[in-house]
Amino acid sequence: MADMNRERHRTRETAFYLFTQQSLPACKPVLTPGWVVEIVDRYDTECVPEAFRIDKISYIQDDSIPKNCSRFMKVHKYMKAPIYIYYQLDNYYQNHRRYVKSRSDKQLLHGQKYHDTSSCQPVELNSGQPIVPCGLIAWSLFNDSFTFIRERAELKVNRKNIAWKSDRDHKFGKNVHPFNFQNGTLIGGGKLNPKIPLSDQEDLIVWMRTSALPSFRKLYGRIEEDLDADDVIVVNLMNNYNTYSFGGKKKLVLSTSSWLGGKNDFLGHACVIIGSSSLILAIVFTLLHLKYRRPHGDTSYLPWNRKSLSG
Amino acid sequence: MCLLGAMGSGIFIDRKYFYLGLRQNVEDQFNPSKRFLVIILTMLTLLTLYSTIIPISLYVSIETIKFIQSSQFINKDLNMYHAETNTPASARTSNLNEELGQVEYIFSDKTGTLTRNLMEFFKCSIGGEIYGIGMTEIEKGVTERKGIKVQEVQTSNDSVQEKGFNFYDGRLLRGAWRNEPNHDACKEFFRCLAICHTVLPEGEESPAKIKYQAASPDEAALVLAAKNFGFFFYRRTPSMIYVRESHAERMGKTQDVSYEILNVLEFNSTRKRQSVVCRCPDGRLVLYCKGADTVIYERLGSGNDDLNKATRDHLEQFGSAGLRTLCLAYRDLAPDLYESWNEKFIKAKSSLRDREKKLDEVAELIEKELILIGATAIEDKLQEGVPSCIQTLSRAGIKIWVLTGDKMETAINIAYACNLLNNEMKQFIISSETDAIREVEERGDQTEIACFIKEDVKKQLKQSLDEASQYFCAPSGPKLGLVIDGKCLTYALDSSLRIMLLTLGLNCASVVCCRVSPLQKAQVTSLVKKGAHKITLSIGDGANDVSMIQAAHIGIGISGLEGMQAVMASDFAIAQFRFLEDLLLVHGRWSYIRLCKVVMYFFYKNLAFTLTQFWFTFNTGFSGQRFYDDWFQSLYNVIFTALPVIIVGLFDKDISPPLSKKYPELYKEGIRNKFFKWRVVAIWAFFSIYQSLVFFYFISAFSSTSQDRSGKMFGLWDVSTMAFTCVVVTINLRLLMMCNSITRWHCISVGGSILVWFVFIFLYSGITTPLDRNENMYWVIYILMSTPSFYVTLLLVPVAALLVDFLYLCVQRWFFPYDYQIIQEMHKDDIHCTGPQGVLGSKQQLIPDEERSNEISQLPREVSKHSGFAFDSPGYESFFASQSGKYVTPNAWDVARRASIRHKATPK
């Protein structure tokens, strides 16, 4: 009994203590500014050595030339982790009809067990053997790679979980391994490690969710460290992917994200413009209403009245 | 569009896009070395891709709407149900509903359609005194216009109720005429009625059961009248007429009197009179004569000018009231005079050549120095509500042509009775009954007759046209009316004169064609149909109207009384002419407005939808890649946007039926086809272009960056699903914006359509079947729904898309309101004061307004100022009240919309 009393006393005391000492548990509404910081770096021209600037296509198609290239990126504003790494391609028609349909979802899920891959034309078979994953989309997999160094220390890039979960779980088979991939005479893009099942090849999964517009971004990975203002990041990249033949741009984008996603000026502008135009309209109509009020049901507007009054 | 896209594809395709695999095994459509073929094939691809712009479901939807409109609304309208004959209106075709809203010319038969073919003795004038206190509909209209309240004549229960006798005046009935100062004239009057006729009695010889067989219903009505006045004609032998006279000598005394008929001078169209010479039981020789006022007045003896003048005034009064008049006169004959005349008569009667002519000449000898007794006025009983209906229709800008086989006098008379003609109108009468023509006809040479009449008709037409043309321009000039008879019409329909006839006819407010054959009815109808390029409507009841009913755009048969031929040939069948008002002003007008809306909306929604696809084509290297999933595209018209527009086609209601009948001028919007002009189409096209741009560019701009905290990007199908969602929501909301009335069905269907879309996409992207090869859409909606920006977009895009529409609607309503919108505003409070009081209140409010315009127009009987008839049928008020419980009326919506102008800024 006494114990219980003491117990109760103590809890009350504790509560009182917390109160007097101003240390009550509380949620702290800190209004974090919703800034989304974005750094864009176009590197397709800069990463071609001076000597090859005239004929970039021969440069990119020549395997013997080393493709590595270094870029410097200056962080002008504090960037809070996670920082998303995107590559952005312009003038790249991933939504071209021939391109979009050149894939086999069944094969991606079931692998070689699924034979009818006619939809993958023209990248269906190579020397009589089926290609897994087949189709133009997979064949033209983007294969530039990026590493980031800050003050001589490499920044860790997390390349997991960059594809939508539904794609990983339901569209790409867990037991499907790349087979006979990029073995043809023409190499379209990146190669895949045959040991890793497709459901873990997230680069491929991201790439195969074709974009809606000819200018698009795709997620490459995440830097999970904060970047401070005035940090200089060295990007070592392998400039493997051929956008030179069709004049496409390649850009590297570092961006933070808010609940509304990445930095999108248009969304903001649209909101502001629509909101303000509604407001202006409201004011204009109110003024009109007050000043030049058309009486409700003004019969003089009726044509037969107009006629009889004039005649 | 396709061509543009195809050209683009031809230019675009190039081997440089290595990722398209264009080096080998390239199908023709993308083969860079066969650019021309690429263009052709892409063209075909795009044709199928953009096929959604052609709304195939429009046809189905419109048919559905029309079918329900006709089978449910027209057929079941209680306002068009004729209880006495248990006949509802019946739409026998469902594809003319909208044309009912655009009718400009009505061709009407007379007998059975406008009139009941029932003659009723209505009034009389005896000895310079008018008897009979009934009022014709015309008179009621006139007095009502003058603001005098019409007092319903209290017909006491003991008054005589008989078909053909609609007369009440206590001064004459039941022998009371004996107390009148001019009772001798009355006696002569009644005797004349009882004797001077060619009627045969039939059946039992008692007043209640006897039936009269007469050549014309007028005569029967007159004899019937005599019976009711106490001069009961009950038997005829070749030389005798037996009349049972009550109260003739003194009150209460009944005696059978027999009159010996000596001669009968029969009626024909040139004589326009009929006489009987009889010998009374007391030996007096009397000639009783009845006939048209013109011929009788020529033959009156001198003296009695006061009486003649008074009677003439009465005749004019009767005539303008639409009554058929006859003058009665008598002459006492001296026996020797009669004997000498009778010899001549017998000679003429027995002559072999030109007997008719000779008889006429002989009749002239004795039918003179007549003494006028009085005049009768017979009402050619109109169908119920015909004058007011015609008046309403003509206010609605509809021109009515009466085509009848009757004689000219009768036709003109009915035209007066129906308010088609009145004395303020400038009338052009083109008749073949002129002396000149008659003279030529007597010579008997057919070719000469034809030539002469043709020349004469041409002359008359030209003269009328010259005269009429000076009124064409002046808006305040008198209305024009044209009367033409069948014989003239034969020549006027000749190709050389047709244009003249048409020009004259189209400029007249009303046209009466008399003595026309069924074929001519059809000819006149098709003349106007082809010549005026306006919607024409024919209405008739008998077999002779079938050709006319078939010739017009819309044929209407009067069902119920005469045979079924007219109904079988017609598109719509109604029981009464007056239901035309409901059929045209209410159903026709609504159908027209609704169908215009439906067609426009279909055009808009498909254009807006397809254009987003079009803009997308520009961004896919013109490859013809579809923006939307196949299922989206094919279900868009069928499910996601189908039902609401049908609901609008069925339930949209700008103003209530009493109002559309009260303001028939609103109908003119339909005649002018105001809601289906290129301007309207262009406005809708503009909005669909604008909205499609908003859809495509807003959404593509939004999707250029990642959409949520995970930093992942949307793919093609995510973006297209987002766009499609916005399209479905916006298009459905736009529908609500254009509704005049929003019932619960509107809300259910619009909400339901949007809901169905979400249900569909949840299922569609959630389920994969082995049959489904394409997994593009898999899980898409769940990804979308997991990102907050999807919701922001869903709010922002429809608002941005509809903002301009909203602006347009406001400006349009504010500065360029349609007529119906003003009416809506005038009556927006009707809902608050429910029931009849509200309606009546607004009516009284209008009266000073009307009077003012009456004064201004300086025409005391200007037809278009007439109002107040819209509420004469009982039951509208209760109908209105029950409606207000069921539906949110247009007015409430209007208020809400206006109120929202001020609140518009808040949601954004």
XYZ file of C-alpha atoms in Angstrom, chain B residues 185-468:
284
model
C -89.930 40.724 -86.420
C -88.966 37.887 -84.136
C -91.853 35.827 -85.361
C -90.933 36.430 -88.959
C -87.345 35.655 -88.143
C -88.152 32.331 -86.598
C -90.589 31.444 -89.311
C -88.022 32.221 -91.910
C -85.612 29.930 -90.109
C -88.204 27.190 -89.925
C -89.389 27.417 -93.505
C -86.636 28.708 -95.718
C -84.374 25.689 -96.016
C -83.933 22.368 -97.750
C -83.626 20.221 -94.675
C -85.268 16.819 -94.294
C -86.443 15.717 -90.867
C -85.781 12.173 -89.856
C -86.903 9.956 -87.055
C -89.617 10.443 -84.523
C -91.527 13.694 -84.724
C -90.714 14.981 -81.292
C -88.317 17.831 -80.506
C -85.993 15.633 -78.501
C -85.553 12.843 -80.983
C -85.796 14.333 -84.400
C -82.750 14.442 -86.624
C -82.242 16.844 -89.467
C -80.591 15.861 -92.704
C -79.135 18.919 -94.329
C -76.869 19.627 -97.265
C -74.817 21.942 -95.136
C -74.359 21.943 -91.388
C -75.251 25.629 -91.329
C -78.797 24.887 -92.416
C -79.179 22.189 -89.828
C -78.022 24.614 -87.175
C -80.550 27.199 -88.311
C -83.457 24.791 -88.299
C -82.328 23.543 -84.960
C -82.330 27.080 -83.719
C -85.869 27.570 -84.943
C -86.862 24.449 -83.048
C -85.378 25.798 -79.880
C -87.119 29.106 -80.330
C -90.412 27.279 -80.507
C -90.858 26.805 -84.230
C -90.414 23.089 -84.513
C -90.202 21.915 -88.089
C -91.164 18.290 -88.002
C -92.430 17.097 -91.340
C -91.908 17.825 -94.991
C -93.944 16.660 -97.909
C -93.172 17.651 -101.500
C -95.415 20.655 -101.237
C -95.866 21.234 -97.554
C -93.825 22.082 -94.502
C -95.281 21.383 -91.099
C -94.192 23.491 -88.191
C -95.274 23.120 -84.611
C -95.374 26.679 -83.373
C -95.354 27.443 -79.698
C -96.201 30.838 -78.310
C -96.849 32.146 -81.826
C -100.218 33.671 -81.167
C -100.049 33.899 -77.435
C -97.924 32.545 -74.643
C -98.053 28.866 -73.940
C -100.165 27.939 -76.886
C -98.873 25.240 -79.202
C -100.320 24.681 -82.625
C -99.350 22.759 -85.737
C -99.184 24.974 -88.763
C -98.672 23.839 -92.312
C -97.147 26.018 -94.975
C -97.558 25.305 -98.597
C -94.279 25.601 -100.411
C -94.866 27.031 -103.800
C -91.348 27.562 -105.094
C -87.851 26.896 -103.882
C -85.086 29.037 -105.326
C -82.038 27.102 -104.483
C -78.685 28.151 -103.202
C -75.654 28.294 -105.378
C -72.351 30.014 -105.191
C -73.171 32.813 -107.607
C -76.572 33.587 -106.127
C -75.352 33.226 -102.572
C -78.925 33.175 -101.352
C -81.865 30.901 -101.064
C -85.528 31.726 -101.207
C -88.792 30.002 -100.579
C -92.174 31.196 -101.657
C -94.865 29.850 -99.398
C -98.507 30.282 -98.715
C -99.402 30.598 -95.099
C -102.537 28.959 -93.727
C -104.201 32.359 -93.743
C -103.564 32.622 -97.454
C -100.768 35.173 -97.281
C -98.083 34.704 -99.932
C -94.605 35.298 -98.530
C -91.142 35.000 -99.966
C -88.568 34.166 -97.353
C -84.994 34.705 -98.328
C -81.688 34.129 -96.603
C -78.283 34.782 -97.990
C -75.039 36.662 -97.883
C -75.287 40.214 -96.690
C -73.968 41.642 -99.948
C -76.648 40.069 -102.105
C -79.460 40.669 -99.682
C -78.620 44.316 -99.160
C -78.652 44.880 -102.908
C -82.188 43.636 -103.036
C -83.721 45.415 -100.080
C -86.605 47.666 -100.573
C -86.352 51.333 -99.698
C -87.052 52.618 -96.246
C -86.013 51.113 -92.948
C -82.554 52.594 -93.277
C -82.032 52.632 -89.539
C -82.686 48.960 -89.257
C -80.490 48.167 -92.221
C -77.650 50.204 -90.843
C -77.921 48.716 -87.387
C -77.990 45.245 -88.832
C -74.984 45.961 -90.995
C -73.075 47.084 -87.933
C -74.053 43.892 -86.261
C -72.958 41.876 -89.252
C -69.543 43.483 -89.140
C -69.341 42.830 -85.480
C -70.207 39.188 -86.001
C -67.818 38.901 -88.898
C -64.834 40.222 -87.042
C -65.671 37.894 -84.203
C -65.216 35.044 -86.634
C -68.867 34.138 -86.961
C -70.564 33.062 -90.161
C -73.400 35.354 -90.929
C -76.527 35.122 -92.989
C -79.150 37.789 -93.574
C -82.801 36.975 -93.397
C -85.407 38.893 -95.314
C -88.953 38.448 -96.506
C -91.347 39.938 -98.982
C -95.097 39.833 -99.025
C -96.272 39.001 -102.483
C -99.485 40.095 -104.112
C -101.234 37.083 -105.685
C -101.367 38.488 -109.200
C -97.722 39.467 -109.107
C -96.878 35.989 -107.994
C -98.982 34.312 -110.633
C -97.339 36.184 -113.463
C -93.940 35.456 -112.066
C -94.744 31.811 -111.511
C -95.515 31.355 -115.164
C -92.089 32.609 -116.070
C -90.595 30.413 -113.438
C -92.271 27.268 -114.724
C -91.181 28.132 -118.227
C -87.625 28.583 -117.121
C -87.727 25.400 -115.136
C -88.906 23.387 -118.061
C -86.509 24.857 -120.563
C -83.912 22.483 -121.905
C -80.998 24.810 -122.536
C -79.309 26.980 -119.983
C -81.837 26.112 -117.398
C -79.697 27.172 -114.490
C -79.022 30.532 -115.982
C -82.640 31.119 -116.824
C -83.750 30.114 -113.356
C -81.322 32.563 -111.892
C -82.659 35.295 -114.081
C -86.228 34.529 -113.115
C -85.307 34.493 -109.455
C -83.878 37.952 -109.815
C -87.321 39.159 -110.804
C -88.950 38.255 -107.567
C -86.125 38.548 -105.090
C -86.284 42.266 -104.776
C -87.827 44.889 -102.554
C -87.131 42.612 -99.678
C -87.643 43.595 -96.094
C -84.793 42.797 -93.794
C -85.645 40.839 -90.673
C -82.284 40.280 -89.159
C -79.161 38.274 -89.303
C -77.949 35.006 -87.885
C -74.482 34.312 -86.648
C -73.286 30.757 -86.634
C -70.124 29.752 -85.005
C -68.047 27.307 -86.953
C -66.980 25.732 -83.747
C -63.238 25.865 -83.411
C -61.276 23.213 -81.710
C -60.524 24.084 -78.157
C -57.861 26.718 -77.669
C -57.121 27.186 -81.333
C -57.018 31.011 -81.495
C -54.795 31.358 -78.476
C -52.560 28.602 -79.741
C -52.252 30.266 -83.128
C -51.545 33.558 -81.501
C -48.828 32.041 -79.372
C -47.332 30.306 -82.339
C -47.270 33.451 -84.394
C -45.593 35.283 -81.556
C -43.053 32.533 -81.672
C -42.263 33.590 -85.210
C -44.068 30.710 -86.819
C -46.073 31.481 -89.912
C -49.261 29.590 -90.392
C -50.695 28.722 -93.761
C -54.197 27.382 -93.850
C -54.818 25.061 -96.741
C -58.423 24.119 -97.060
C -60.805 22.698 -99.566
C -63.520 25.031 -98.367
C -64.855 28.063 -100.093
C -63.066 31.320 -99.865
C -65.639 32.964 -97.611
C -65.514 30.109 -95.172
C -61.764 30.061 -95.199
C -61.480 33.768 -94.596
C -64.058 33.480 -91.879
C -62.087 30.809 -90.115
C -58.936 32.773 -90.585
C -60.625 35.601 -88.739
C -61.900 33.276 -86.095
C -58.419 31.894 -85.591
C -56.848 35.309 -85.453
C -54.872 34.605 -88.573
C -56.428 37.539 -90.332
C -57.770 40.672 -88.813
C -58.824 44.040 -90.003
C -55.492 45.668 -89.254
C -53.741 43.447 -91.701
C -53.041 44.321 -95.228
C -54.788 41.584 -97.120
C -54.123 40.455 -100.622
C -56.873 38.376 -102.136
C -56.144 36.534 -105.319
C -59.357 35.012 -106.459
C -60.690 33.446 -109.587
C -64.203 34.511 -108.700
C -63.974 37.816 -110.459
C -66.457 38.989 -113.017
C -63.889 39.072 -115.762
C -62.908 35.493 -115.228
C -66.487 34.403 -114.936
C -67.250 36.050 -118.219
C -64.468 34.215 -119.969
C -65.476 30.993 -118.346
C -68.968 31.332 -119.681
C -67.621 31.328 -123.176
C -66.390 27.848 -122.383
C -63.159 27.716 -124.334
C -60.766 25.820 -122.086
C -57.518 27.135 -123.539
C -58.800 30.666 -123.478
C -59.855 30.268 -119.877
C -56.469 28.940 -118.945
C -54.617 31.739 -120.685
C -56.858 34.378 -119.282
C -56.694 33.147 -115.724
C -52.974 32.799 -115.940
C -52.574 36.346 -117.143
C -54.966 37.536 -114.508
C -53.191 35.677 -111.736
C -49.897 37.036 -112.937
C -51.281 40.523 -112.910
C -52.767 40.135 -109.454
C -49.605 38.604 -108.082
C -47.446 41.325 -109.500
C -49.713 43.985 -108.189
C -49.805 42.429 -104.734
C -46.089 41.981 -104.705
C -45.466 45.594 -105.673
C -47.788 46.731 -103.002
C -46.359 44.362 -100.444
